[in-house]
mmCIF file of C-alpha atoms and ligand atoms in Angstrom:
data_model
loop_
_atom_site.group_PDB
_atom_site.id
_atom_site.type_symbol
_atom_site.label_atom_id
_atom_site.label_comp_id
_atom_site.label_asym_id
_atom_site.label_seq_id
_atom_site.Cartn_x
_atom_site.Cartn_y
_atom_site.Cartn_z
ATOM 1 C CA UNK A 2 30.623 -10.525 26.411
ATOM 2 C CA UNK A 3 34.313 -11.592 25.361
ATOM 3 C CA UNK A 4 33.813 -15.152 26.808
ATOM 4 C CA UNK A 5 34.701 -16.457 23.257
ATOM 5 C CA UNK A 6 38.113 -17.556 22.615
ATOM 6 C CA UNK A 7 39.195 -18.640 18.863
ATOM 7 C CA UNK A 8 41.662 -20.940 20.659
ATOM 8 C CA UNK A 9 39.592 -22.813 21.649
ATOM 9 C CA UNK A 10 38.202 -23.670 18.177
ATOM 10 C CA UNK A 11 40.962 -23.343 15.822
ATOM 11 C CA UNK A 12 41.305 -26.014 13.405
ATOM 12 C CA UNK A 13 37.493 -27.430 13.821
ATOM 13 C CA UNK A 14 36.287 -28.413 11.143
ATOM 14 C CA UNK A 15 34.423 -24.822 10.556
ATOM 15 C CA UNK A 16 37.387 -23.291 10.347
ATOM 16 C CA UNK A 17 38.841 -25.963 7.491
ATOM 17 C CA UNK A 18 35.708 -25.136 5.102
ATOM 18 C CA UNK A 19 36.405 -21.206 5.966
ATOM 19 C CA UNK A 20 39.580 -21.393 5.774
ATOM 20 C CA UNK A 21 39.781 -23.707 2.477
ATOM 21 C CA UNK A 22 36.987 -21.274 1.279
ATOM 22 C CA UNK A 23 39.090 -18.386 1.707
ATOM 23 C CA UNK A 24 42.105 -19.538 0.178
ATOM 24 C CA UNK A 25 40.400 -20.216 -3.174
ATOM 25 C CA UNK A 26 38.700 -17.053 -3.008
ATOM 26 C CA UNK A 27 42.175 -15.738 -2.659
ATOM 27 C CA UNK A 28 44.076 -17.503 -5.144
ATOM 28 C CA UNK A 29 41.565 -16.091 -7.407
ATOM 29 C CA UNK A 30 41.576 -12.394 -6.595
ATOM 30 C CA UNK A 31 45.469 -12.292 -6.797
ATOM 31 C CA UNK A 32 45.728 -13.345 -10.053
ATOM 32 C CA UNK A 33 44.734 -9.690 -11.378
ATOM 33 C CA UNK A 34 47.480 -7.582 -11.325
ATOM 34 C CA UNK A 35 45.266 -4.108 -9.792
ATOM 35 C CA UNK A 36 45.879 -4.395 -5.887
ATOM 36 C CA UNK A 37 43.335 -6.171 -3.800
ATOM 37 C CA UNK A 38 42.568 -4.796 0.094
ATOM 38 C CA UNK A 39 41.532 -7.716 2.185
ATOM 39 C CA UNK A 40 39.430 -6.593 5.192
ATOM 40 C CA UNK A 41 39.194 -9.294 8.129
ATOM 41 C CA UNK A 42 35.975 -7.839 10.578
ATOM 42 C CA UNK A 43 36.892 -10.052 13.446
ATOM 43 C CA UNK A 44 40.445 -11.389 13.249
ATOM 44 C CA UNK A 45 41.283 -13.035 15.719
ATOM 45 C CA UNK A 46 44.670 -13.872 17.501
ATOM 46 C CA UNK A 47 46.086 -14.984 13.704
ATOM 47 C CA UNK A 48 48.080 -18.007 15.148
ATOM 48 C CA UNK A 49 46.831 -20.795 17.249
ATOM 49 C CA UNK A 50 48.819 -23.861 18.808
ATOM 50 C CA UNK A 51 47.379 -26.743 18.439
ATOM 51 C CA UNK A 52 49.706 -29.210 20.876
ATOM 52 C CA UNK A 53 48.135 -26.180 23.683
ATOM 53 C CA UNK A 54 45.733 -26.361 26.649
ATOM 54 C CA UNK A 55 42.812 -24.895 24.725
ATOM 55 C CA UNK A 56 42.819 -27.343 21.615
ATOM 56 C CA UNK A 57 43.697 -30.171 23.878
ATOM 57 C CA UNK A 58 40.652 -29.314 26.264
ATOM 58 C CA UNK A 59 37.930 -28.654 23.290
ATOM 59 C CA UNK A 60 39.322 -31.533 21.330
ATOM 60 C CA UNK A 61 37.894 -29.891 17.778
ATOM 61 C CA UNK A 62 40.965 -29.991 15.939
ATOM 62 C CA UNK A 63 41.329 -33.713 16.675
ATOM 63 C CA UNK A 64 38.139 -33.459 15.086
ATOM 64 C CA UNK A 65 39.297 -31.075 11.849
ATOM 65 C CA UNK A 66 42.561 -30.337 10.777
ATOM 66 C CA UNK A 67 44.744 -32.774 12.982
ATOM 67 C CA UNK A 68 41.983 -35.228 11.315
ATOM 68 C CA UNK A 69 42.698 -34.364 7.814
ATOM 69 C CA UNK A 70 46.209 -33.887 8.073
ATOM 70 C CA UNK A 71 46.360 -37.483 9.357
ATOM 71 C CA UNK A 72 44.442 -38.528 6.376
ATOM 72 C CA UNK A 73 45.183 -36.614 3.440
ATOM 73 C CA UNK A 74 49.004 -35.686 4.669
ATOM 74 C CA UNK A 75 50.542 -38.298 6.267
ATOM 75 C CA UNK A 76 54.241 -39.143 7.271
ATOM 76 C CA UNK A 77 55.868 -41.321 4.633
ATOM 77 C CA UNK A 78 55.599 -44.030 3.705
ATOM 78 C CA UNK A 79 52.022 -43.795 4.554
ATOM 79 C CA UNK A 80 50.362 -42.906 1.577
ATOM 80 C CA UNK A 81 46.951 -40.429 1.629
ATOM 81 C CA UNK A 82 43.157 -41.812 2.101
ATOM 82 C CA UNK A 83 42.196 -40.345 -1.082
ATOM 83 C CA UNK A 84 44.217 -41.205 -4.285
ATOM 84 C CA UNK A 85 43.494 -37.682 -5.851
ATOM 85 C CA UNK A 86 43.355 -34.840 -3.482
ATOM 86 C CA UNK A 87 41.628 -32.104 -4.271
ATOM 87 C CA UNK A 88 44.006 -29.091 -5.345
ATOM 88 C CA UNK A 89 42.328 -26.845 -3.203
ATOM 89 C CA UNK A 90 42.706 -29.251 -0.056
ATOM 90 C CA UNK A 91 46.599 -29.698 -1.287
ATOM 91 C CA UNK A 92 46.773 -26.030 -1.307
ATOM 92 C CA UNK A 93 45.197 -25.599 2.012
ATOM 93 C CA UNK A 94 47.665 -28.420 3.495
ATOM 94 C CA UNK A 95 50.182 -26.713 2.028
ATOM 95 C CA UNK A 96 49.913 -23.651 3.615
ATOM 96 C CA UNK A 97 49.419 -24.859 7.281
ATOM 97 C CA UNK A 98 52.615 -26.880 6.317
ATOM 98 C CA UNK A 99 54.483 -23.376 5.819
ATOM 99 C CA UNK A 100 53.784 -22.706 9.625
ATOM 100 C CA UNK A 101 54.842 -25.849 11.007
ATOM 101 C CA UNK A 102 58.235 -27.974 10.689
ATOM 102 C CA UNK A 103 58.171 -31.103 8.222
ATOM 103 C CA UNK A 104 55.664 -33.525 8.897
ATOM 104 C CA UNK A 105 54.288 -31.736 11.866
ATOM 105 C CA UNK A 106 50.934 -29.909 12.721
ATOM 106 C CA UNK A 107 51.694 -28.019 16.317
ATOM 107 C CA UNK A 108 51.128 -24.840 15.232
ATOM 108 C CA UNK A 109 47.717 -23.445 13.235
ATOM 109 C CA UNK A 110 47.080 -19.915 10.827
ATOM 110 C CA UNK A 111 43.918 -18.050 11.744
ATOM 111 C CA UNK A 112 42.547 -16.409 8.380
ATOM 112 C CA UNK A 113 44.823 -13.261 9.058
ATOM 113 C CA UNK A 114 47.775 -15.165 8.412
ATOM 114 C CA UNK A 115 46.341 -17.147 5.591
ATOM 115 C CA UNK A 116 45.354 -13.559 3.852
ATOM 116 C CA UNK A 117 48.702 -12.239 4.388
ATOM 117 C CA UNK A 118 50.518 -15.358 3.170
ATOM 118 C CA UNK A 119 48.473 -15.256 0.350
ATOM 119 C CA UNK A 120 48.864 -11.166 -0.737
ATOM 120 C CA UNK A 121 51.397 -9.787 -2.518
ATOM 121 C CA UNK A 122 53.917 -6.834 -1.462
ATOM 122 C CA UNK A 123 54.938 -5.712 -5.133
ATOM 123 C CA UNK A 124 50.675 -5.508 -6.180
ATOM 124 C CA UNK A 125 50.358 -3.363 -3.199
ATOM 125 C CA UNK A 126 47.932 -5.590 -1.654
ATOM 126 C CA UNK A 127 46.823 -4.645 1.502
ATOM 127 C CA UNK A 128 44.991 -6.455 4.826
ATOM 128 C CA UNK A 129 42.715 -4.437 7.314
ATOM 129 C CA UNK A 130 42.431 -6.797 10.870
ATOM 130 C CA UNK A 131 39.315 -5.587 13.122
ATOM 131 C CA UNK A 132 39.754 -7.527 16.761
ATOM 132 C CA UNK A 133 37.822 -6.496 20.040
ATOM 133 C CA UNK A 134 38.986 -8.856 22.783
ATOM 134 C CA UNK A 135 41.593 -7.228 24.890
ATOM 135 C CA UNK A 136 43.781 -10.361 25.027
ATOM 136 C CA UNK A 137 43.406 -11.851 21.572
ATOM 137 C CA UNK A 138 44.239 -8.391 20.426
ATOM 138 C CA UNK A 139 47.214 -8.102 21.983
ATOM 139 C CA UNK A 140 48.007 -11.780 20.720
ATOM 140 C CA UNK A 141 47.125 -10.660 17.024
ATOM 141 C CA UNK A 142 49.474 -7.251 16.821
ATOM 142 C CA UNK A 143 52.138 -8.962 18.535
ATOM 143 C CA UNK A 144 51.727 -12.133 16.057
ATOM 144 C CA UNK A 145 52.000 -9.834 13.156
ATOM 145 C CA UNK A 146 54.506 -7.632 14.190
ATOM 146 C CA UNK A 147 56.939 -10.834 14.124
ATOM 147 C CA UNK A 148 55.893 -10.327 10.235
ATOM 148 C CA UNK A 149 57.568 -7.401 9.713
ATOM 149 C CA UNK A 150 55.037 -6.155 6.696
ATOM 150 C CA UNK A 151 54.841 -2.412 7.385
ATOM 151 C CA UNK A 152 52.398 -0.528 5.636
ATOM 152 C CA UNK A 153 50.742 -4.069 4.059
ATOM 153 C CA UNK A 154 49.185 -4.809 7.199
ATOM 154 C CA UNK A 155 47.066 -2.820 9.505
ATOM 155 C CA UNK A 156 45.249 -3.755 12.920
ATOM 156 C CA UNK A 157 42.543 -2.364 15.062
ATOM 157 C CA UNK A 158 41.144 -2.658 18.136
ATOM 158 C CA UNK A 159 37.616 -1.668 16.835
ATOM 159 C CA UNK A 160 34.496 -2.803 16.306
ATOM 160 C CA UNK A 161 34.699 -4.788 12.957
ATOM 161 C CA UNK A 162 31.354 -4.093 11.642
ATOM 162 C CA UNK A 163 31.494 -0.075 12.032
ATOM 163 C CA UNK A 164 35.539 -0.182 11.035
ATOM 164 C CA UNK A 165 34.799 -1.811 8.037
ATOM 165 C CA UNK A 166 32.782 0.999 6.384
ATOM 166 C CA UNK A 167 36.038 3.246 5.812
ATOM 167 C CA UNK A 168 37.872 1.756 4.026
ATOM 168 C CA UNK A 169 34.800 0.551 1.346
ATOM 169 C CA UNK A 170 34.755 1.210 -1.965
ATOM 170 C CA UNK A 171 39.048 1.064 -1.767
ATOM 171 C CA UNK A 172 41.116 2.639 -3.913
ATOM 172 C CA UNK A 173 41.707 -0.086 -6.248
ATOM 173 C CA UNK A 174 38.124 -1.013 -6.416
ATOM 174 C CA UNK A 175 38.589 -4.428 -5.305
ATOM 175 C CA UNK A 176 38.239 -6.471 -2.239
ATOM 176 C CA UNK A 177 37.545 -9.174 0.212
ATOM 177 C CA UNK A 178 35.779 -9.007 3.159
ATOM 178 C CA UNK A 179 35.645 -11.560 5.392
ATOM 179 C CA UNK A 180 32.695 -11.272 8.319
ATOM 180 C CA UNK A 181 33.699 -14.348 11.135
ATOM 181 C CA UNK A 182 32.005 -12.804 14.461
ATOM 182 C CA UNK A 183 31.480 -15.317 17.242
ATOM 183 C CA UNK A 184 27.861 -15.058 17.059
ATOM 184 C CA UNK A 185 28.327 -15.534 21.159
ATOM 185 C CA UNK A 186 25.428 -12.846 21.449
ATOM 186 C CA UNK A 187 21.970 -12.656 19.090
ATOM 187 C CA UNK A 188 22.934 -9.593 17.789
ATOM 188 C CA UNK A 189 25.653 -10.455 16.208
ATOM 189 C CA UNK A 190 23.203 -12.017 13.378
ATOM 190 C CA UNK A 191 21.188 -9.212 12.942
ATOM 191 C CA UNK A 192 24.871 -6.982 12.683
ATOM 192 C CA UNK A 193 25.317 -9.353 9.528
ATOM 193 C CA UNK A 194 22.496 -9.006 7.762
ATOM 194 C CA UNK A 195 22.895 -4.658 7.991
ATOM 195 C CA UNK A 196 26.661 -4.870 7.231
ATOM 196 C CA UNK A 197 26.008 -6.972 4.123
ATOM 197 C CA UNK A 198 23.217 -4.432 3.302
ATOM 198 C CA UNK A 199 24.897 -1.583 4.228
ATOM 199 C CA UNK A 200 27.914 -2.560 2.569
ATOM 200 C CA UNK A 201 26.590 -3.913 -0.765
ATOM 201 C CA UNK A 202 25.080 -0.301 -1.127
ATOM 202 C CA UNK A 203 28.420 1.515 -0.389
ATOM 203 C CA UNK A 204 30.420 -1.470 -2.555
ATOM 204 C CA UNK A 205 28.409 -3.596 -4.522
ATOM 205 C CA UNK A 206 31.495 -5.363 -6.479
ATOM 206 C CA UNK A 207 33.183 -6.549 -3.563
ATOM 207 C CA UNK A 208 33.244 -10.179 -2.623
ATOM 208 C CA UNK A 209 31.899 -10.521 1.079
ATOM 209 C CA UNK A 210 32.092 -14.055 2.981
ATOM 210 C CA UNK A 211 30.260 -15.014 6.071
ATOM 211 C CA UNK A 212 30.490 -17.869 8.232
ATOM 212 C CA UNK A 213 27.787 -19.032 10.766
ATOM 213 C CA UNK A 214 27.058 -21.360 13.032
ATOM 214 C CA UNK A 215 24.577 -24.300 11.928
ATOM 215 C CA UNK A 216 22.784 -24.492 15.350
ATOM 216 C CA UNK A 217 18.789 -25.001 16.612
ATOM 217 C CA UNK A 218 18.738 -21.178 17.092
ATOM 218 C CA UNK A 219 15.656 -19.020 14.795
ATOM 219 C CA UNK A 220 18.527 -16.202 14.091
ATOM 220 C CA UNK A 221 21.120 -18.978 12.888
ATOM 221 C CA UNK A 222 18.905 -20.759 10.415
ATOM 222 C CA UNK A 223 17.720 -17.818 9.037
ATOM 223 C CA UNK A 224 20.542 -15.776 8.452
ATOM 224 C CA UNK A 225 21.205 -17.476 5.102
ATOM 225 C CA UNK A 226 17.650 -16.995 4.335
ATOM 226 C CA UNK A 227 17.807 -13.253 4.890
ATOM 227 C CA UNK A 228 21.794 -12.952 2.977
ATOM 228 C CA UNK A 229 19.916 -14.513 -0.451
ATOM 229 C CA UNK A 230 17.122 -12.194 -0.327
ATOM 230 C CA UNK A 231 18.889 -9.430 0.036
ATOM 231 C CA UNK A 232 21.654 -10.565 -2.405
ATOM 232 C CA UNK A 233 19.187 -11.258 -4.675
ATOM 233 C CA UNK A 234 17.327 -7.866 -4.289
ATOM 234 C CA UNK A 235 20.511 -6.375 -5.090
ATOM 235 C CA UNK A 236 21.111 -8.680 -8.260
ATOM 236 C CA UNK A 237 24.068 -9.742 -7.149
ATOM 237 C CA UNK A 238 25.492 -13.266 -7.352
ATOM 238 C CA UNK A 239 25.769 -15.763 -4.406
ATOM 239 C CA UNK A 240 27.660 -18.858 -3.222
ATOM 240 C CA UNK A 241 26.222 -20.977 -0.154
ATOM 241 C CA UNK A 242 28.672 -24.051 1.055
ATOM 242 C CA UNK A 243 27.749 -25.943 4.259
ATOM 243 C CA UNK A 244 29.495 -28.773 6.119
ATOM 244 C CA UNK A 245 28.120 -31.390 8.866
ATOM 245 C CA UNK A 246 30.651 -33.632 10.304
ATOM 246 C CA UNK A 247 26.957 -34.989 12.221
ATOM 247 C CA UNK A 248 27.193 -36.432 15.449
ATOM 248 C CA UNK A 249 30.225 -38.662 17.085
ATOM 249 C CA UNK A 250 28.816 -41.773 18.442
ATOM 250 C CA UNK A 251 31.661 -42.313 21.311
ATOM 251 C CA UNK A 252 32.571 -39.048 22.959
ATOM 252 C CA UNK A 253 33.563 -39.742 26.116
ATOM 253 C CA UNK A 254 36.596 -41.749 27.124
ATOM 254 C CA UNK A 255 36.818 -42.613 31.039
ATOM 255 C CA UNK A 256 38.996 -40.933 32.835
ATOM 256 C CA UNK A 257 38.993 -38.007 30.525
ATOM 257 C CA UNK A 258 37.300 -34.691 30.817
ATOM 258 C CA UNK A 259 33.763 -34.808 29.472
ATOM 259 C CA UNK A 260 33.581 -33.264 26.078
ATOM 260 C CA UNK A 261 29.852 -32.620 24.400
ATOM 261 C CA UNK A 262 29.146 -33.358 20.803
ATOM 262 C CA UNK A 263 30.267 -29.080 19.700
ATOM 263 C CA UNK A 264 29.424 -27.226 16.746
ATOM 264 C CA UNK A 265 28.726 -30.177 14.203
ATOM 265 C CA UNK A 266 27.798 -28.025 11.120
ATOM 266 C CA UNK A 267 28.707 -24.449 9.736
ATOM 267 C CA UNK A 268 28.160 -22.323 6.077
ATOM 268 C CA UNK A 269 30.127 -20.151 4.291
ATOM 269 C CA UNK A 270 27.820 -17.318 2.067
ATOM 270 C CA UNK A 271 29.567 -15.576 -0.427
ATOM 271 C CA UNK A 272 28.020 -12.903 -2.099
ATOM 272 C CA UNK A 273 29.842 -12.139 -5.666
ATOM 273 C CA UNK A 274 32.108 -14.882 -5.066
ATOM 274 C CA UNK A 275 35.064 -16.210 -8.008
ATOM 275 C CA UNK A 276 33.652 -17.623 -10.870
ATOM 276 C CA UNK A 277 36.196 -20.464 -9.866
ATOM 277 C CA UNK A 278 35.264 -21.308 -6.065
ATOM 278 C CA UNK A 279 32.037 -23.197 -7.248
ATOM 279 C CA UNK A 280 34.111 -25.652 -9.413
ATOM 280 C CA UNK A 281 37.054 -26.051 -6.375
ATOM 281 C CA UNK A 282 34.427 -26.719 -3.712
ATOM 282 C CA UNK A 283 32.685 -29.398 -6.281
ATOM 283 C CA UNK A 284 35.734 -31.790 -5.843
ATOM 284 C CA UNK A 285 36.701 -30.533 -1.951
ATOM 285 C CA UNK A 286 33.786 -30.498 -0.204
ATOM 286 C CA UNK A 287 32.856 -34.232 -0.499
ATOM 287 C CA UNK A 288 36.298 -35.095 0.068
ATOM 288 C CA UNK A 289 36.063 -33.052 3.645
ATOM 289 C CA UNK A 290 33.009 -35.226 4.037
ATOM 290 C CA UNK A 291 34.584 -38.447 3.537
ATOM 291 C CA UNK A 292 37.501 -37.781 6.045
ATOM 292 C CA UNK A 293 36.033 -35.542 8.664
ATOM 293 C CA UNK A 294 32.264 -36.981 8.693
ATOM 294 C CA UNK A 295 31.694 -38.864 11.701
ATOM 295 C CA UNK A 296 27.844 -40.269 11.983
ATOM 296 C CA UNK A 297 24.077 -39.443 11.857
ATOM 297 C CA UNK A 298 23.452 -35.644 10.316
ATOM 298 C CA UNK A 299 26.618 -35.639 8.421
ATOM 299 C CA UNK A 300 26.464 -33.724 4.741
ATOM 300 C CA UNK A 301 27.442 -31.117 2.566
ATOM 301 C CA UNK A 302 25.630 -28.865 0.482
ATOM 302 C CA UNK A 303 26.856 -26.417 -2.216
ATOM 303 C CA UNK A 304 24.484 -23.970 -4.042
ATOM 304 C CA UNK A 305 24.525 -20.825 -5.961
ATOM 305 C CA UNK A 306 23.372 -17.994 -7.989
ATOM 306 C CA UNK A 307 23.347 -15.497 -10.406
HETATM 307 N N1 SAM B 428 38.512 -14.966 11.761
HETATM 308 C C1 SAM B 428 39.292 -15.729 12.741
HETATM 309 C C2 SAM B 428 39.933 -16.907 12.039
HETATM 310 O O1 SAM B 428 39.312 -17.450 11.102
HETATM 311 O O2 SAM B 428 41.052 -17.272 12.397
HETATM 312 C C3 SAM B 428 38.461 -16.195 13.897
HETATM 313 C C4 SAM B 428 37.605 -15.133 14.516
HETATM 314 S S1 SAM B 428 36.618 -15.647 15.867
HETATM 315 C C5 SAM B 428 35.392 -16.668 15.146
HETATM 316 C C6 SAM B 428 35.728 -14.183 16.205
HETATM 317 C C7 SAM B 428 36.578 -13.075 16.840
HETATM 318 O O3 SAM B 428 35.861 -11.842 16.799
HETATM 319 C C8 SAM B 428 36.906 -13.303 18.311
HETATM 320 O O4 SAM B 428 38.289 -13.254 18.486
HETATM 321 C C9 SAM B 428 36.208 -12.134 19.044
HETATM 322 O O5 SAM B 428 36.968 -11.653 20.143
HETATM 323 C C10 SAM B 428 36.144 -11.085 17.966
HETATM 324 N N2 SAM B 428 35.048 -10.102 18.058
HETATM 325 C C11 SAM B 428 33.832 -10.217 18.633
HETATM 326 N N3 SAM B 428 33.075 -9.140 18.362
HETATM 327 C C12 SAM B 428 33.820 -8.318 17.573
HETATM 328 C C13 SAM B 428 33.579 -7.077 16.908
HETATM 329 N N4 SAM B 428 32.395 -6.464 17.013
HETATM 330 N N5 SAM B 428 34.552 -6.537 16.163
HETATM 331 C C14 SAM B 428 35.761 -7.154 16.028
HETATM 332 N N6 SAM B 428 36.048 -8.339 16.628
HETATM 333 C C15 SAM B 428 35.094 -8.919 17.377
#
């Protein structure tokens, strides 16, 4: 246990869709003026550095963000890949751009900076971070101390699935949950599938996203089997976004440590997601495609419900 690092994987391409994902969700739930508790189940350290050892050595934000950026952002008088960026990619670059100085991308927001960016002191909003590895812990309070938000921002060193249930159905009656475990051991899918159940009993208007791994493993293709039926069961709507960047052709450079194809494909499920994300992730997703797809298996898919 605890082998996982985020660092290691920030700015991959999974964490674009998830990230992109969440930010719509969010720009959407902040529009109503009741306050909105965002609840982050495995957090995270919250900032990442991208010009560091462990994206250097992993090489999978060459492969997402630094990608993108490149493409879609570029240092005048360069001019963007795509002639009409999608507003929700815009609004994604634009937020990594608030962490890092002009025309740079050193430094990279894990989603409990994004939610806290995004929420809003006079509404009352208020974020719940659940973390569990000693260092990255440590990492995340001492990130968000630097923040100075008081009472808007709480963080545990808990178990994310069992912290969660306190603080569901919220005072305000509305709020995000966002369930990102590292899936490094099997049970982690099973813990899904009985905190969405669980949850959805305790809260059943709440949006709840989870991310997963695309990967030849039984548990990982059929989690979002088992999240429809029980959404479904509990006539609820859904949202299901995946994205493959398929497989690089030239991975290797002599001379250079050996890096292995990684995690080429992820999905987002959202279970009573915005009416809005659906219509965002129409014009985003392909447009991830086109810049961060890199050979055989690569795709998108986008489906809902309800
Ligand atoms: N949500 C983060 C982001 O998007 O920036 C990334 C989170 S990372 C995929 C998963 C994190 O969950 C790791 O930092 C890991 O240490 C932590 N973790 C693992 N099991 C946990 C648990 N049961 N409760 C809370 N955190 C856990």
């Amino acid at each position: 246990m605890f082998s996982y690092r985020h660092a290691f994987h920030a700015g991959s391409h999974a964490d674009v869709l998830k990230h992109m994902m969440l930010i719509a969700m969010l720009r959407h739930l902040t529009q109503k003026e009741t306050a909105l508790t965002v609840i982050d189940t495995h957090a995270g350290a919250g900032l990442y550095r991208l010009d560091g050892d462990y994206a250097g050595k992993s090489g999978e934000a060459a492969d997402g963000v630094i990608k993108l950026f490149a493409a879609l952002a570029p240092a005048p008088p360069a001019q963007p890949q795509i002639k009409d960026v999608a507003p929700l990619l815009q609004d994604y670059l634009g937020i990594l751009a608030a962490f890092n100085a002009p025309g740079q991308l050193k430094i990279y927001p894990g989603s409990p900076f994004i939610e806290q960016r995004l929420l809003r002191e006079e509404a009352r909003d208020k974020l719940k971070l659940f973390e569990l590895h000693p260092t990255d812990i440590k990492a995340l309070a001492g990130n968000i101390a630097q923040l100075e938000a008081g009472r808007q921002v709480a963080v545990a060193r808990q178990d994310g699935f069992e912290g969660l249930k306190a603080f569901l159905p919220p005072p305000s009656r509305r709020a995000l949950v966002l369930i990102d475990p590292s899936y490094e051991i099997k049970s982690d899918y099973q813990k899904v599938t009985a905190c969405i159940q669980d949850n959805l009993k305790r809260f059943a208007t709440g949006t709840y996203a989870v991310w997963y791994p695309i990967i030849p493993r039984p548990e990982a293709h059929e989690l979002p089997r088992r999240l429809k039926t029980l959404t479904t069961q509990a006539g609820k709507p859904w949202l299901h976004a995946t994205l493959s960047i398929g497989q690089a052709e030239e991975r290797n450079v002599p001379g250079e440590p050996e890096r292995g194809q990684g995690l080429t494909a992820s999905g987002m499920f959202v279970i009573n997601p915005p009416h809005t994300l659906k219509a965002a992730l129409q014009v985003a997703l392909p447009q991830l495609l086109q810049v961060l797809g890199r050979g055989r298996g690569q795709g998108q898919t986008l489906e809902s419900a309800g």
